[in-house]
Coordinates of C-alpha atoms in Angstrom, one line a residue:
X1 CA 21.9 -63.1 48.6
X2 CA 20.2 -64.8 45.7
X3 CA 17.3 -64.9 47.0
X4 CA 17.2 -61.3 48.0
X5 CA 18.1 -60.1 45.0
X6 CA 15.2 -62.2 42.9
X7 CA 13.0 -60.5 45.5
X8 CA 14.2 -57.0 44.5
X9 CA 13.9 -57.8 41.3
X10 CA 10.2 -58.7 41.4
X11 CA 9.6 -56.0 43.7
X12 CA 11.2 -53.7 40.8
X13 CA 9.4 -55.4 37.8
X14 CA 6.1 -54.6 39.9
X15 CA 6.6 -51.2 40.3
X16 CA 7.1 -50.6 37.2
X17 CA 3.9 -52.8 35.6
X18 CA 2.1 -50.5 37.8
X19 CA 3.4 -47.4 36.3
X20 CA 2.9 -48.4 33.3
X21 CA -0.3 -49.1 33.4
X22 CA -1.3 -45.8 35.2
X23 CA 0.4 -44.6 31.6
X24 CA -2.3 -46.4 30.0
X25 CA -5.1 -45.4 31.5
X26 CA -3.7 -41.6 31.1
X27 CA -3.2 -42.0 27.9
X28 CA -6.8 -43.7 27.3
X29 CA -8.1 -40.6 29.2
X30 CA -5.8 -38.4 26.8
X31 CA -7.5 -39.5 24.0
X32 CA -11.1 -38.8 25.4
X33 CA -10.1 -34.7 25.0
X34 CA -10.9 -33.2 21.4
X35 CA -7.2 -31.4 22.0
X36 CA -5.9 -34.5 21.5
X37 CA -7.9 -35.1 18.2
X38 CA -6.8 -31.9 17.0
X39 CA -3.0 -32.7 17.7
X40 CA -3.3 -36.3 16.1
X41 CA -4.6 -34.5 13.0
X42 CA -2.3 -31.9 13.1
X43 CA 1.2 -34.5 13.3
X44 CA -0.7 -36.7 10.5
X45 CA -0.9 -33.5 8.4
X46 CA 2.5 -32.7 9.2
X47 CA 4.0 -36.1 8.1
X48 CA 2.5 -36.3 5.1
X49 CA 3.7 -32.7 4.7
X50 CA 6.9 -33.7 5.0
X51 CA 6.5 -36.9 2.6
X52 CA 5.2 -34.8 -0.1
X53 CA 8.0 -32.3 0.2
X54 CA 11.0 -35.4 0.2
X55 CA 8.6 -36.6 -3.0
X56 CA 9.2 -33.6 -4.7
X57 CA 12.3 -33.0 -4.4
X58 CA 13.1 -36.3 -5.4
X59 CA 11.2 -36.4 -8.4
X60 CA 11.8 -32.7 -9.5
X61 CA 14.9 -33.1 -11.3
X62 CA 14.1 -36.1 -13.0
X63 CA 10.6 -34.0 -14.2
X64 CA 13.0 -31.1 -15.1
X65 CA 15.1 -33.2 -17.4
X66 CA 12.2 -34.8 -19.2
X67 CA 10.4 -31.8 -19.8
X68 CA 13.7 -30.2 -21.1
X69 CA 14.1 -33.5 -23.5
X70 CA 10.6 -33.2 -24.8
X71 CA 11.2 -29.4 -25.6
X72 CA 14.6 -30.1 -27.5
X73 CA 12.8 -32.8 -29.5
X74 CA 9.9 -30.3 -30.7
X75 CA 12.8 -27.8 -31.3
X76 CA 14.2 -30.7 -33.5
X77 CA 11.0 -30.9 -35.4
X78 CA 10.8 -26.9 -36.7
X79 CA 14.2 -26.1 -36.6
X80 CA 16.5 -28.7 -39.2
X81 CA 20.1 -29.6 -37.5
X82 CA 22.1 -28.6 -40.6
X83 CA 21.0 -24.7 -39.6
X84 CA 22.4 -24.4 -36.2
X85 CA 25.8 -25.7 -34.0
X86 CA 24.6 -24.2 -30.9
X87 CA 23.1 -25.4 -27.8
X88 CA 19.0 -24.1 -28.9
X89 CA 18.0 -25.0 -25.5
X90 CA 20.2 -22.6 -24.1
X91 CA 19.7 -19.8 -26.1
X92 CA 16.8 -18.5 -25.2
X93 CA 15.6 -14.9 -25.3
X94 CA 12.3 -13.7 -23.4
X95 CA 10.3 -10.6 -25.7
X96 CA 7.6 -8.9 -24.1
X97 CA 5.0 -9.7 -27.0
X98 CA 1.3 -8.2 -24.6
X99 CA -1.3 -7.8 -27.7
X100 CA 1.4 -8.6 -30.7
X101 CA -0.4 -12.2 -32.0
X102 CA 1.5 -15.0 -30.2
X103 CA -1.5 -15.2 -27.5
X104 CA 1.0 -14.6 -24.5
X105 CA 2.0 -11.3 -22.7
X106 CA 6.3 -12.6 -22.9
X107 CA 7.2 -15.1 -25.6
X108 CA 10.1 -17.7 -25.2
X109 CA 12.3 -17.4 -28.4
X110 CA 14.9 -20.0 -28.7
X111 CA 17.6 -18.8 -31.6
X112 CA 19.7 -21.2 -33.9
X113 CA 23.1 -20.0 -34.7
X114 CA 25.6 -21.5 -37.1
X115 CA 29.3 -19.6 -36.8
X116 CA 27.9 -17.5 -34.7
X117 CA 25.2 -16.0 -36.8
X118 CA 21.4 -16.6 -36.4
X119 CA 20.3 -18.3 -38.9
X120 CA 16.8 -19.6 -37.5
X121 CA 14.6 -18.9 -34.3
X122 CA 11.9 -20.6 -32.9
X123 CA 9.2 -19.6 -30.4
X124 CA 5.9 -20.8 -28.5
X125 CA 2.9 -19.3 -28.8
X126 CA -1.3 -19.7 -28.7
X127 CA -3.4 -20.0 -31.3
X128 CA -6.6 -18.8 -29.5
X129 CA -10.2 -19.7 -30.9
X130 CA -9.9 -23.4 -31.1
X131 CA -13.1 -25.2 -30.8
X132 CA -12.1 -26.0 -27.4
X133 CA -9.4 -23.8 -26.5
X134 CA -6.2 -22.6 -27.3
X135 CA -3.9 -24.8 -28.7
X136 CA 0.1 -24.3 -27.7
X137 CA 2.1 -24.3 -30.8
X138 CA 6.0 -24.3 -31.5
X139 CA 6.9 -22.2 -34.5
X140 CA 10.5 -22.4 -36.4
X141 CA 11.3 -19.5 -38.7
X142 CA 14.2 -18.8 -40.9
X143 CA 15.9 -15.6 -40.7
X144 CA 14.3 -14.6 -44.1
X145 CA 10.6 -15.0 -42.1
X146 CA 10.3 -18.3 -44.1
X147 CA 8.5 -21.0 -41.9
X148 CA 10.7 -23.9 -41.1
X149 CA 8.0 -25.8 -39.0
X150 CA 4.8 -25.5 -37.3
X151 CA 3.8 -28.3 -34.5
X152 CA 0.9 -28.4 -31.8
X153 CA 2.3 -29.3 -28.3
X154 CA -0.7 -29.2 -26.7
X155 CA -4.7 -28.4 -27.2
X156 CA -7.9 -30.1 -25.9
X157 CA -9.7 -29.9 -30.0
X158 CA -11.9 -33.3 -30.4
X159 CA -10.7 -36.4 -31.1
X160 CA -10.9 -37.7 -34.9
X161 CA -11.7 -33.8 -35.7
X162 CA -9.7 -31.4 -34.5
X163 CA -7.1 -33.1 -33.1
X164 CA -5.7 -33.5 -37.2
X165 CA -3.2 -30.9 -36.5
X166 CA -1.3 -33.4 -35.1
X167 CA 1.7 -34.9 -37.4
X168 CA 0.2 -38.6 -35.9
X169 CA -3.0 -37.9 -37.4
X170 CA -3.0 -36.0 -40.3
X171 CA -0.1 -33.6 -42.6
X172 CA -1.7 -31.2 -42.5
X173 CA 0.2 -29.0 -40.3
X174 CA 3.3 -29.7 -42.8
X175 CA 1.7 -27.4 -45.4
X176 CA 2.3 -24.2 -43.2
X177 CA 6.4 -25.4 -44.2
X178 CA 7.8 -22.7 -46.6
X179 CA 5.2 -19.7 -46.0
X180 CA 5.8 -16.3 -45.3
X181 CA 4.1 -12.8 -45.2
X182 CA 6.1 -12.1 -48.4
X183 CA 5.0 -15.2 -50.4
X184 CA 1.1 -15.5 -49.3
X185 CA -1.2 -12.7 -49.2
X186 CA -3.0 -11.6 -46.6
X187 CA -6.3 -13.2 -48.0
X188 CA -4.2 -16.2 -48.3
X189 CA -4.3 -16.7 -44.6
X190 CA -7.2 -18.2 -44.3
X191 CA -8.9 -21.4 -44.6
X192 CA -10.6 -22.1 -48.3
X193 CA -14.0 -22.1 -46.9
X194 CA -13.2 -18.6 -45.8
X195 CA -11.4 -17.7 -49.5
X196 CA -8.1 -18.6 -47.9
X197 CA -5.2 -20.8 -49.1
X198 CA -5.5 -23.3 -46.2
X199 CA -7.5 -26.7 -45.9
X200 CA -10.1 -26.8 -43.1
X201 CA -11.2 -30.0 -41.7
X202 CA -14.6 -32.2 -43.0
X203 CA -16.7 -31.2 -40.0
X204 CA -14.3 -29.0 -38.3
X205 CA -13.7 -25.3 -39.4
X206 CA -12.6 -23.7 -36.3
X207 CA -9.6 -25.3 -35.6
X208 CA -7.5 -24.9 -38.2
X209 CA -9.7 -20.8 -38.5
X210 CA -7.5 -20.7 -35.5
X211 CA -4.2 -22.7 -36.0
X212 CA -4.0 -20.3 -39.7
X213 CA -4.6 -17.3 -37.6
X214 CA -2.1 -17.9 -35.5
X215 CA 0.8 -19.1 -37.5
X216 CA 0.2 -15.4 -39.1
X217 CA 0.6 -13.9 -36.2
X218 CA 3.4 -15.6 -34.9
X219 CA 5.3 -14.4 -38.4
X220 CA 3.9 -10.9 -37.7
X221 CA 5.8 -10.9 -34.1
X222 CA 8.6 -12.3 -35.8
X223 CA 8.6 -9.5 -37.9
X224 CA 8.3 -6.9 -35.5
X225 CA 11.4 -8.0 -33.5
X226 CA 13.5 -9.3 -36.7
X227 CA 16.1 -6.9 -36.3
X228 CA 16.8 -7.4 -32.5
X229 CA 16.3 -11.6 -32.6
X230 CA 19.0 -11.7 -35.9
X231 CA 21.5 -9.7 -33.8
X232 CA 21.0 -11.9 -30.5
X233 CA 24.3 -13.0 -28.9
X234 CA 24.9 -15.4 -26.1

């Protein structure tokens, strides 16, 4: 009985070595046919699909969340504490702005409130006409159109030249604090080499041509929508 069985059992383990290998020699033959190239490619493309996708949505909050503390420390920078108890981050209106100075067709205006009054806003914007591009700046404005803070968030200007309108490299960006349409002249917007009241840079003119220019305008649009931004509610 033993014996019969051990026989079955080799019997059984042959037929299936046999099978197999008739598998193998399909599936060498399979791989001879461009069909099967095309369907190789097509799973590798789908799995690393599908690993891009779970990479994403793994990462994406965490991206969210640093891009949202980044913004709330540049609001810190042009809009002082003591001047709003409010969530800035979260106040945020949307004003169509196409051809009103701030460079962008809907501007993002965050608005400070303290007891429930606006008593500051601030707002991205372009200054266009850099030397190598525009350059993305955060502007914080009283409500009396007074500038609270200018900064540069981003621009591609040349290192050790125009990249000075950063606070890292130079102050000069600090002297836009405390301006206003009503306190400098329109001349006055300009850099001295052009008869303005603004530096310009040894060996680079057109960057802060275009950071001046565009600090005006942004007070310009602020000016424009005054009325509706001071009466913004949550």
């Amino acid at each position: 009985m033993i014996a019969l069985n051990k026989e079955a059992l080799l019997q059984f383990a042959l037929l299936r070595w046999q099978r197999l290998r008739r598998n193998f020699d399909d599936l060498d033959a399979l791989r001879q046919r461009l069909d099967y190239q095309t369907y190789l490619l097509a799973v590798c493309a789908l799995a690393a699909s599908l690993l891009l996708g779970i990479g994403d949505l793994v990462t994406k909050e965490a991206i969210a969340e640093r891009q949202a503390e980044d913004l709330r420390a540049t609001l810190g920078q042009v809009l002082p504490e003591a001047l709003y108890d409010n969530d800035v981050l979260a106040s945020l209106r949307v004003i169509p702005s196409a051809g009103e100075g701030t460079g962008l067709d809907q501007t993002e205006v965050f608005v400070a409130k303290k007891g429930g009054e606006v008593t500051a806003v601030a707002f991205k914007m372009l200054a266009t006409g850099g030397y190598a591009g525009d350059l993305t700046l955060m502007v914080g404005v009283d409500r009396d159109g007074k500038i609270l803070g200018v900064r540069v968030i981003s621009h591609a200007e040349t290192p050790g030249l125009g990249d000075k309108v950063e606070t890292s490299k130079s102050g000069w960006i600090l002297g836009f604090n405390g301006r206003s349409l009503s306190n400098t002249s329109p001349q006055g917007w300009r850099v001295k080499k052009d008869g303005g009241d603004f530096d310009q840079f040894a060996g680079a003119t057109i960057t802060p041509r275009a950071v001046v220019k565009g600090v005006e305008g942004g007070l310009k649009f602020f000016e424009r929508h005054r009325q509706e931004l001071l009466a913004a509610t949550e």
